[in-house]
Short mmCIF file of C-alpha atoms in Angstrom, two decimals:
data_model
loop_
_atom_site.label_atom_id
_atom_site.label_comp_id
_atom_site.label_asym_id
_atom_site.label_seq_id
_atom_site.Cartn_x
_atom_site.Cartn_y
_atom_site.Cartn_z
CA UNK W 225 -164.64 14.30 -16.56
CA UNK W 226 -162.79 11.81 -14.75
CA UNK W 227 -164.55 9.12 -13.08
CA UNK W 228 -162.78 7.05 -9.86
CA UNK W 229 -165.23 6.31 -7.34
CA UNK W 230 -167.32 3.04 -6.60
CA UNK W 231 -170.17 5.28 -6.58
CA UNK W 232 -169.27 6.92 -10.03
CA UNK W 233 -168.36 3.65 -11.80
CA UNK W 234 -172.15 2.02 -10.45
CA UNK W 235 -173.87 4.98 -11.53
CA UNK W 236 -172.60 5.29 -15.02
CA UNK W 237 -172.58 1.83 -15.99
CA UNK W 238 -176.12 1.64 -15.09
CA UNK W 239 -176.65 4.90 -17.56
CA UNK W 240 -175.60 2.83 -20.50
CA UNK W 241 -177.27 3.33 -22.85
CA UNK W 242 -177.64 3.90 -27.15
CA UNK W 243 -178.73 7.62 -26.39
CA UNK W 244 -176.62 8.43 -23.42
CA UNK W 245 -173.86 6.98 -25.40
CA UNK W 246 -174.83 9.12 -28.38
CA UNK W 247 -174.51 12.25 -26.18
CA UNK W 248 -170.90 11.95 -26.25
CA UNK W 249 -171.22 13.15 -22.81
CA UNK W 250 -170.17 12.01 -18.88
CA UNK W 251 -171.88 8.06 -19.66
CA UNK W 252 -169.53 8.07 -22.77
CA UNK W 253 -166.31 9.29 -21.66
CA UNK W 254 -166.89 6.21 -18.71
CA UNK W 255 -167.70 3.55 -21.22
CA UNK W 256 -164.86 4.21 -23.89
CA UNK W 257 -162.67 2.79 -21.56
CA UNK W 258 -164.48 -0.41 -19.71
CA UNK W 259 -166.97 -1.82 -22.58
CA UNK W 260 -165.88 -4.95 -21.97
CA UNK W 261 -167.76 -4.77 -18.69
CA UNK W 262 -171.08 -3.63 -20.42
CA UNK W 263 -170.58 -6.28 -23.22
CA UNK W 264 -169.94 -9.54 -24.29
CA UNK W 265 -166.15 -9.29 -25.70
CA UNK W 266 -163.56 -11.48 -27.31
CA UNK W 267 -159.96 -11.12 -26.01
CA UNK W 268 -157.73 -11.64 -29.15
CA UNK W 269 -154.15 -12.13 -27.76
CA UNK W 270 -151.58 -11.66 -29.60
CA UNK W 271 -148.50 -14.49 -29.69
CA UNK W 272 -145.24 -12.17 -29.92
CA UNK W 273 -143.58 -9.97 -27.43
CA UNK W 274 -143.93 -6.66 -27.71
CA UNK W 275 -142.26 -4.69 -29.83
CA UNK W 276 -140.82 -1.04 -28.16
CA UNK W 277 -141.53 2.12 -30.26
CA UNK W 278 -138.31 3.94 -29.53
CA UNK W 279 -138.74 7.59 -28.63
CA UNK W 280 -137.52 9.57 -30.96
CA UNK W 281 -139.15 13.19 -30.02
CA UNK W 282 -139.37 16.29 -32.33
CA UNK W 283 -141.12 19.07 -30.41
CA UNK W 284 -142.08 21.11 -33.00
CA UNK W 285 -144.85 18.57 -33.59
CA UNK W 286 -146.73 20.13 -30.67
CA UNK W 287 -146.43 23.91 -32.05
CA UNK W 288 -148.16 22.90 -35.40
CA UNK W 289 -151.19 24.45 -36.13
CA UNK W 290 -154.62 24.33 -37.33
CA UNK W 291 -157.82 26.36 -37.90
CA UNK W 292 -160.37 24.77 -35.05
CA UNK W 293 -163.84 26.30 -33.74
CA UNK W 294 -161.85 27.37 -30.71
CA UNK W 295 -159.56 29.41 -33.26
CA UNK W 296 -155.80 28.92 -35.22
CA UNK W 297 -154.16 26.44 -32.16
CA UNK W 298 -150.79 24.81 -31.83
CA UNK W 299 -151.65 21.65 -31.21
CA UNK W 300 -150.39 21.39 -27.70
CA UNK W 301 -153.11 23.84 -26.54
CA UNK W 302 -155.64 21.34 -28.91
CA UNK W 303 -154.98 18.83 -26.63
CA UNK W 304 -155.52 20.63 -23.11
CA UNK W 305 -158.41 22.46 -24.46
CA UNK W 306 -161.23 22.04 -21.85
CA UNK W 307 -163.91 21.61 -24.75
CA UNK W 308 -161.29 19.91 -26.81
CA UNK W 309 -162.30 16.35 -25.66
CA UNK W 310 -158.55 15.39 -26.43
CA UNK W 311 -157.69 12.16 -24.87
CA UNK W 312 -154.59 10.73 -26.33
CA UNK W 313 -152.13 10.99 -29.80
CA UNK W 314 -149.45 8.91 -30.87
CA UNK W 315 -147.41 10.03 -33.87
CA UNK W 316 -144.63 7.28 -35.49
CA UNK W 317 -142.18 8.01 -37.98
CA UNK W 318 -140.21 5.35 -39.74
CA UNK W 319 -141.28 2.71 -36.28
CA UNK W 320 -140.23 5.49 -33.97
CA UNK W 321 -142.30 7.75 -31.26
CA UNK W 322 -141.56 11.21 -32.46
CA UNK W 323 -145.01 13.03 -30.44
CA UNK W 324 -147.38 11.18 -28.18
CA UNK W 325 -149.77 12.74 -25.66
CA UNK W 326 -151.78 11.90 -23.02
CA UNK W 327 -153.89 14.36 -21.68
CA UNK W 328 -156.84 12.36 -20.45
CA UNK W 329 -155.98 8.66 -20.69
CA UNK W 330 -153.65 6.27 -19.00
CA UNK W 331 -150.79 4.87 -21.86
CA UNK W 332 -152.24 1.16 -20.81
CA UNK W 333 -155.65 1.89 -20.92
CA UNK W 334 -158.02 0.38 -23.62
CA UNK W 335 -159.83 2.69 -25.49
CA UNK W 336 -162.96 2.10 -27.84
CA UNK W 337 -161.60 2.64 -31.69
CA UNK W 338 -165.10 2.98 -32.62
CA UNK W 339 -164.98 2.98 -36.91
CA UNK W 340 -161.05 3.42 -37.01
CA UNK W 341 -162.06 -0.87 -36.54
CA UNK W 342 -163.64 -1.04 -39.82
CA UNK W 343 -160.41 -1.30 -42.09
CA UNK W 344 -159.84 -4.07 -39.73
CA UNK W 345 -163.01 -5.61 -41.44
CA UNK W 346 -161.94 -4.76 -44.83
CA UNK W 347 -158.33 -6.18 -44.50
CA UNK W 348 -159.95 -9.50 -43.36
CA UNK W 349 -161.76 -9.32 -46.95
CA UNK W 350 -158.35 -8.41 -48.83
CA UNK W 351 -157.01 -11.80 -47.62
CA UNK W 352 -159.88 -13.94 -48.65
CA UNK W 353 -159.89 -12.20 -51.99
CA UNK W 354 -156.17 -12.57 -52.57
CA UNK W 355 -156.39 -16.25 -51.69
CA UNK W 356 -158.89 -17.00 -54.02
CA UNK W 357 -162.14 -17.30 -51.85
CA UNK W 358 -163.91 -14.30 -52.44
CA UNK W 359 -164.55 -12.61 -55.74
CA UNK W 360 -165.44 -9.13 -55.35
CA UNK W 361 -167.47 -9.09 -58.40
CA UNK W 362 -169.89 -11.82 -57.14
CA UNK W 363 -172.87 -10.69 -54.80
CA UNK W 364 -172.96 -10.74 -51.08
CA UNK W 365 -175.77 -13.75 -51.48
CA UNK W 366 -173.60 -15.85 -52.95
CA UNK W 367 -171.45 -16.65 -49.97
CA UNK W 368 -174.26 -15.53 -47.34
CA UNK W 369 -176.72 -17.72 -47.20
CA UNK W 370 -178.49 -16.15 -44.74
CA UNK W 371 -178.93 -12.96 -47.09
CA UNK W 372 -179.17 -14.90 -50.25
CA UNK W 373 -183.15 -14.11 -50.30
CA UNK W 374 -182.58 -10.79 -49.45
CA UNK W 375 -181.82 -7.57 -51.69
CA UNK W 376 -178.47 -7.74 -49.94
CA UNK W 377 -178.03 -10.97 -52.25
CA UNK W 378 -176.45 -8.91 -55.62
CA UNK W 379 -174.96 -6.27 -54.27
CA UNK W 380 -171.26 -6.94 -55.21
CA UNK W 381 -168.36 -7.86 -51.97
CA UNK W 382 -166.90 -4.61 -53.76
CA UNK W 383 -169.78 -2.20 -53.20
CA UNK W 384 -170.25 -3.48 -49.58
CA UNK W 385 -166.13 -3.15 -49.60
CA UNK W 386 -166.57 0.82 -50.79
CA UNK W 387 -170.09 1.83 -49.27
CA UNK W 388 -171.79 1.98 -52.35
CA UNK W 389 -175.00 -0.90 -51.78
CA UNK W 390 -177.57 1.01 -52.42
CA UNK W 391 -179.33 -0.12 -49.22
CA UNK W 392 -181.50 1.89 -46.47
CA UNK W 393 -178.96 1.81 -44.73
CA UNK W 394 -176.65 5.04 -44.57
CA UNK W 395 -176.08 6.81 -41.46
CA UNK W 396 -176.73 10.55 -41.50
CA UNK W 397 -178.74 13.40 -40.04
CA UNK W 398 -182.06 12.04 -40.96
CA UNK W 399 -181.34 8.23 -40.36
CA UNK W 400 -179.77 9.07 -36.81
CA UNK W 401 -182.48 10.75 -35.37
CA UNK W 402 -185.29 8.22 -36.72
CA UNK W 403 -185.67 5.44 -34.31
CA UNK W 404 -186.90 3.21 -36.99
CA UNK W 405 -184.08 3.54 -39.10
CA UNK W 406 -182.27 0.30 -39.75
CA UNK W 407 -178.62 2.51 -38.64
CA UNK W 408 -180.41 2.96 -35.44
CA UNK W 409 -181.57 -0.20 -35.51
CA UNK W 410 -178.81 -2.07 -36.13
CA UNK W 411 -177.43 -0.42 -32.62
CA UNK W 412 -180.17 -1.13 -30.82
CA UNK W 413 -179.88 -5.31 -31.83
CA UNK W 414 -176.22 -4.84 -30.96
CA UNK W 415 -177.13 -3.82 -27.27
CA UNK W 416 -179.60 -6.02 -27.15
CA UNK W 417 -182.33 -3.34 -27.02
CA UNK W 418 -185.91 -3.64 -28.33
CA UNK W 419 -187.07 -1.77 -31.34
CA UNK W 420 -190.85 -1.75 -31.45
CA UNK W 421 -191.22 -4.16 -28.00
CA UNK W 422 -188.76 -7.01 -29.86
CA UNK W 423 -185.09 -7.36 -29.07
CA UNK W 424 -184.17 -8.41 -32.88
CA UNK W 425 -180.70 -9.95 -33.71
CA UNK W 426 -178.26 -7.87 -36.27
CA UNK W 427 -179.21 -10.23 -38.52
CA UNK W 428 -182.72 -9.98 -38.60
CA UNK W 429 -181.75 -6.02 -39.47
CA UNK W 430 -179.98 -6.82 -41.62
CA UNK W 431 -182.39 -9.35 -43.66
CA UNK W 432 -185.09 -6.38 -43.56
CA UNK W 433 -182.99 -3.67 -45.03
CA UNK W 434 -183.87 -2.57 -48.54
CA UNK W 435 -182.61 -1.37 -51.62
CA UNK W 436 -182.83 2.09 -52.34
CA UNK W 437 -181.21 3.31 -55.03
CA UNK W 438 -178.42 1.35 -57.68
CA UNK W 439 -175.65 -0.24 -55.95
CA UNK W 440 -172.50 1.52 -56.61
CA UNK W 441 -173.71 4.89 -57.41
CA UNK W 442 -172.36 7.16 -54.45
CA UNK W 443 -170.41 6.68 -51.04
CA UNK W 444 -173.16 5.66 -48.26
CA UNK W 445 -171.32 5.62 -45.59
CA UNK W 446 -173.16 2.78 -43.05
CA UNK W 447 -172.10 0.99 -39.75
CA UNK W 448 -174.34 -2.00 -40.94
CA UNK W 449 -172.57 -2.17 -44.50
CA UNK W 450 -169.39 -3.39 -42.53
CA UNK W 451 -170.94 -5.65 -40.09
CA UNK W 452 -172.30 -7.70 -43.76
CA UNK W 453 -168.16 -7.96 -44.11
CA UNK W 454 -167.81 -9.64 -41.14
CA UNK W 455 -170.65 -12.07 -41.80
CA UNK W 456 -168.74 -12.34 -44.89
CA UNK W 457 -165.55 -12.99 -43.58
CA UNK W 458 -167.35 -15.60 -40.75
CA UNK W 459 -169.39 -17.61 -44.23
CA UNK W 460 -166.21 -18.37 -45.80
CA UNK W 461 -163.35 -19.13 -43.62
CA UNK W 462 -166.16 -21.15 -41.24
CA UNK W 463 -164.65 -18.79 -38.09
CA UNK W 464 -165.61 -17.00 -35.65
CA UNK W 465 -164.51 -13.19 -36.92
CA UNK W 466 -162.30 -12.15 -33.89
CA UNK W 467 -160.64 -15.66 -34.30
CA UNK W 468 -160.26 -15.27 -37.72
CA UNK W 469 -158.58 -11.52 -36.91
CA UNK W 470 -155.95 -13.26 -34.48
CA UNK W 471 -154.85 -15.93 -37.36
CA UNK W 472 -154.25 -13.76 -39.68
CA UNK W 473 -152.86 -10.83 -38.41
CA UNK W 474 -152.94 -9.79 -34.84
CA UNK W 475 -151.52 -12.87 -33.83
CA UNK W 476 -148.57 -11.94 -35.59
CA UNK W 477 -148.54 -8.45 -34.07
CA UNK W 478 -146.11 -7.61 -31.34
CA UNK W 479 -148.57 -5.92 -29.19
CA UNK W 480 -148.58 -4.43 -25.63
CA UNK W 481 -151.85 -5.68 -25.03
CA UNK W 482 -154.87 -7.63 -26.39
CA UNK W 483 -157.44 -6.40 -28.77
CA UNK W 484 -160.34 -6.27 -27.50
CA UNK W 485 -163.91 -7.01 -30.49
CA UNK W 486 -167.15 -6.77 -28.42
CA UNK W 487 -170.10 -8.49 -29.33
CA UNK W 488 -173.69 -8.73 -29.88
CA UNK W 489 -175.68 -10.52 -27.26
CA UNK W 490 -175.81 -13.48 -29.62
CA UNK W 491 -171.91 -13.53 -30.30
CA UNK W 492 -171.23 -11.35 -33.48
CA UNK W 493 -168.42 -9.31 -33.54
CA UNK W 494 -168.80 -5.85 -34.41
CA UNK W 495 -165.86 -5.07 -36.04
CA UNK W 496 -167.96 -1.90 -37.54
CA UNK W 497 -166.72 -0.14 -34.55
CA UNK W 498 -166.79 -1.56 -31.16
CA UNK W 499 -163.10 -2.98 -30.66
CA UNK W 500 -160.99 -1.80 -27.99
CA UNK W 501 -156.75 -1.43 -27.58
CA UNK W 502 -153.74 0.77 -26.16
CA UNK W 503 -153.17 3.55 -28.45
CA UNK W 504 -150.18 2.59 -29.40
CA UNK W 505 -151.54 -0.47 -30.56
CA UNK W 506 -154.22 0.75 -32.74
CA UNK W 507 -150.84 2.73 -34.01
CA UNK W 508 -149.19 -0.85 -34.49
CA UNK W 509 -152.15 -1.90 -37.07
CA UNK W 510 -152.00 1.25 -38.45
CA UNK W 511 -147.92 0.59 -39.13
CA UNK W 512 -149.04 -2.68 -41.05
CA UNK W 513 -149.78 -1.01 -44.19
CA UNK W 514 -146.20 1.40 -43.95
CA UNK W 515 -142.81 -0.13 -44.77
CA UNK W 516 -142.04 -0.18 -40.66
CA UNK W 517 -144.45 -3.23 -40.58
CA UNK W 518 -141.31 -5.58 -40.18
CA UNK W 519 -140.70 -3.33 -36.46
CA UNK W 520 -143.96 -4.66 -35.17
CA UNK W 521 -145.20 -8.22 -36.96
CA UNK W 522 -143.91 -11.22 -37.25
CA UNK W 523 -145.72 -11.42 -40.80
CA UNK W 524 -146.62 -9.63 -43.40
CA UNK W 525 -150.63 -8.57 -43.04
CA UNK W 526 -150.81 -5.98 -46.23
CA UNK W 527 -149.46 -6.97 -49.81
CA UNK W 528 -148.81 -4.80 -51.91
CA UNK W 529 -151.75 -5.80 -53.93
CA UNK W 530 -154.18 -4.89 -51.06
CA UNK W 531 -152.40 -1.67 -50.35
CA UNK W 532 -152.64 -0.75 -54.15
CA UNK W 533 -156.41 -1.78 -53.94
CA UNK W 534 -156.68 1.49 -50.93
CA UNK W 535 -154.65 3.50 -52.92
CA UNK W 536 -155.84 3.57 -56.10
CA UNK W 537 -159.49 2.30 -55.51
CA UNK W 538 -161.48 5.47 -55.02
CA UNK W 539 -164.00 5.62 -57.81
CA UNK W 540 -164.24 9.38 -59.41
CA UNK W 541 -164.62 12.70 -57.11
CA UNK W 542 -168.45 13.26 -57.69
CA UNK W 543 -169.36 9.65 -56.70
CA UNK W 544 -167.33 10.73 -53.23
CA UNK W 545 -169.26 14.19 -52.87
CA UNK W 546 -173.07 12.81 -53.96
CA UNK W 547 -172.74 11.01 -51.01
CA UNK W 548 -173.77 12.39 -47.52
CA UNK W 549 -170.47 11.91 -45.88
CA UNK W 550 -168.20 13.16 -48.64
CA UNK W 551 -169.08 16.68 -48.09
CA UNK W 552 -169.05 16.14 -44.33
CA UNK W 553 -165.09 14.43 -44.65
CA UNK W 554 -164.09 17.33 -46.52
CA UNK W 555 -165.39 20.21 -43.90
CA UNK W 556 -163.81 17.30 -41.09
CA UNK W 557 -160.49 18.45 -42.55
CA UNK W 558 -160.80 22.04 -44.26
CA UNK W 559 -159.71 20.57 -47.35
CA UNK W 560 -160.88 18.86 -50.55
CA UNK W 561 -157.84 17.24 -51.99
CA UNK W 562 -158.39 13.61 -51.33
CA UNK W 563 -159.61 11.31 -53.78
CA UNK W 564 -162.66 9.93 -52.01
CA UNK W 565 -162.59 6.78 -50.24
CA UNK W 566 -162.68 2.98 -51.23
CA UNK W 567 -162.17 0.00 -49.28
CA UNK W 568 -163.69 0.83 -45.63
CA UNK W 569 -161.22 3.49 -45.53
CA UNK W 570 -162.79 7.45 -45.42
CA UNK W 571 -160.18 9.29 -47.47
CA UNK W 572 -157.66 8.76 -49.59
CA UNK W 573 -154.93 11.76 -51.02
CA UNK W 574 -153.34 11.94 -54.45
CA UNK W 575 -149.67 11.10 -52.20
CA UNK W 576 -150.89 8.18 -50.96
CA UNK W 577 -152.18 8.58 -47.39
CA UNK W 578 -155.21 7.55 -46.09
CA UNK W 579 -157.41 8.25 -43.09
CA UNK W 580 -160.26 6.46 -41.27
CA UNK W 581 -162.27 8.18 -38.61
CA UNK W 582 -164.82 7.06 -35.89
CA UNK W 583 -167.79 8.23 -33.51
CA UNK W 584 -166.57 10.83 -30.87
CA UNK W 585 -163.32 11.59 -33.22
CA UNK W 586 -161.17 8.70 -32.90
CA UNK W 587 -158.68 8.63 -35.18
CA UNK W 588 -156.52 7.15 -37.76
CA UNK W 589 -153.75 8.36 -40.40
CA UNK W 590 -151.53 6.49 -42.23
CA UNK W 591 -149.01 7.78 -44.70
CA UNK W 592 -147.07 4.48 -46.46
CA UNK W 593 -145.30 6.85 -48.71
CA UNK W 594 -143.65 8.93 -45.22
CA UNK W 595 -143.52 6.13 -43.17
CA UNK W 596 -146.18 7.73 -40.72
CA UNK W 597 -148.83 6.54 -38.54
CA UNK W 598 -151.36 9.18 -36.80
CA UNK W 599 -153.40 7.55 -34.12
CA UNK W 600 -155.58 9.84 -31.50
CA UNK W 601 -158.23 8.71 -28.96
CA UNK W 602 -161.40 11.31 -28.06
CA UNK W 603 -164.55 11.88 -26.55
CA UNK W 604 -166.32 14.48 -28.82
CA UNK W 605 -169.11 15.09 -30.45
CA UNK W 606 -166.47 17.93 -32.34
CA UNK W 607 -164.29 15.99 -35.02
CA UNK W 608 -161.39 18.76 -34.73
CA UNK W 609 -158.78 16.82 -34.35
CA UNK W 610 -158.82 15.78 -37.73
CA UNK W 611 -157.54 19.31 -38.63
CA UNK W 612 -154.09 18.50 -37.41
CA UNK W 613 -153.68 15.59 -39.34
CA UNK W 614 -152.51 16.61 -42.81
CA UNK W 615 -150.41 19.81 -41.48
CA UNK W 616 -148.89 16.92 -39.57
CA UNK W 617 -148.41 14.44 -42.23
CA UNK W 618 -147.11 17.14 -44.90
CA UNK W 619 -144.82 19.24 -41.98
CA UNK W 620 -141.20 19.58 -43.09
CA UNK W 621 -140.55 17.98 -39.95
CA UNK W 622 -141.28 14.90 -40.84
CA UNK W 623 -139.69 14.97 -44.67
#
């Protein structure tokens, strides 16, 4: 699916589009990798010099296996796999390569994270709560004031934090394929698309949505519930969000390149999904919340408050499953151990790990228990990869 040609690049980025990109398909592949020339995006540099993740290989990595719809694999073969979509995996132990792959990406390219960003959201939230100005328990209104007339306006900074709002605005089957859904919606304002013959701002979505059912009765898993974070995060520290991100924490991150947070037409970040790195970067944030965090930042970004918060915030098991996505995390992996999720992170596992997972199956693990970051780059509309994660994390390998 590789793209080099003049011709190629013209014709693709001229095929940009919500649906094309929703094909996971040729137009997708392209545009994981150069967003920032179909969008307006905010380089967030990063003041340190990079920190080296020693190699520190352990083959049998590669011959682990799981059960995928191409059958029982090794993950080597995963990741050659011409219907695979494989394009990269980084796997760190204790601040230390120990398996990375690149079967269809370039170690310096960017990559689109796509919702492996939204922890990046929450963790923004975390600070302002643990330095007094946020309280979760107060509603969204009353540090929005844009939403303060809205139903948004009482639905608690800790329901938006754990997709519980009770809002129309949950992406699944149904919502995807309806046009007029605000999910769909809300993607359209960010490419500055009409709905209905008016381009509207994420905002305006945003101000229309509705409550639907009682805030904080099941996971409702929703792109739009984490851009209200970053509107959040923007009302009270009086920043711009990606400006906000390189104060407090990637500034302090010994990165090999910049993050890239693209942007609505008007200027809002959309941290919900559409940031851009190196893999090994994306690793890097991922090594924040593990005990190796002193190998890679100059600060600490995650207290041990906040990482207690992920750890021990999932609500109870049925509140996980009632939701559309619980049921669809647990087929992702073959397994129903985790907790449920809480704090813009998927899943969460009795030992501690947690994962977060994104559109075309990009990835993120991270184990602060083992010391462990998983971080994997694809272009899918098949979230198999996923299936390697916990053999991974639980291998004797890696005890």
């Amino acid at each position: 699916m590789r793209t080099n040609s003049a011709d190629s690049t013209y014709r693709l980025r001229s095929q940009v589009s919500v649906p094309k990109l929703l094909e996971c398909g040729e137009v997708s592949h392209w545009w994981c990798t150069h967003i920032a020339e179909t969008m307006p995006t905010a380089i967030v540099p990063s003041a340190q010099i990079a920190a080296a993740l020693e190699p520190a290989p352990i083959a049998g990595i590669m011959d682990i296996t799981a059960e995928t719809e191409f059958g029982n694999l090794p993950l080597r073969d995963f990741l050659t796999h011409p219907q695979g979509g494989a394009r990269a995996i980084v796997v760190v132990k204790n601040g230390e390569i120990v398996a990375e792959s690149y079967p269809d990406l370039r170690p310096e390219q960017s990559h689109l994270w796509a919702s492996c960003a939204k922890p990046m959201a929450g963790l923004l939230i975390e600070h302002l709560i643990e330095a007094g100005q946020i309280d979760e328990t107060n509603g969204i209104g009353t540090y929005i004031p844009a939403l303060r007339d809205t139903d948004w306006s009482d639905v608690a900074v800790r329901d938006v934090m754990d997709m519980t709002p009770g809002m129309d605005c949950e992406e699944n089957d149904q919502t995807r394929a309806d046009p007029s859904s605000n999910a769909i919606r809300a993607f359209l304002a960010e490419f500055g698309v009409p709905h209905s013959g008016k381009v509207e701002t994420l905002l305006e979505v945003l101000q229309s949505s509705k409550r639907v059912s009682t805030a904080g009765e099941k996971f409702e898993y929703g792109s739009p519930c984490t851009q209200v974070l970053v509107y959040l995060a923007e009302a009270v520290s009086g920043l711009p969000w990606a400006e906000l991100f390189r104060q407090t924490v990637w500034t302090h991150v010994a990165a090999e390149g910049p993050l890239q947070v693209h942007q609505s037409p008007d200027g809002v970040a959309l941290a919900h999904g559409l940031v851009s790195s190196r893999l090994r970067d994306m690793a890097r944030f991922g090594m924040l919340f593990t005990p190796s965090w002193r190998m890679i930042s100059s600060k600490q970004a995650v207290s041990a408050a906040t990482l207690a918060r992920i750890q021990c915030g999932t609500r109870d098991k049925t509140f996980f499953l009632k939701g559309y996505d619980g049921p669809v995390f647990t087929d992702r992996f073959g397994d129903d151990s985790m907790l449920g999720n809480a704090r813009q992170w998927d899943c969460i596992w009795p030992d501690g790990d947690f994962y977060k997972g994104g559109f075309m199956d990009q990835g993120l693990y991270v184990s602060p228990g083992r010391d462990l970051v998983i971080a994997y780059f694809s272009t899918t509309p098949n979230m198999q990869m996923t299936r390697y994660l916990r053999p991974i994390a639980t291998s004797d390998l890696l005890a």
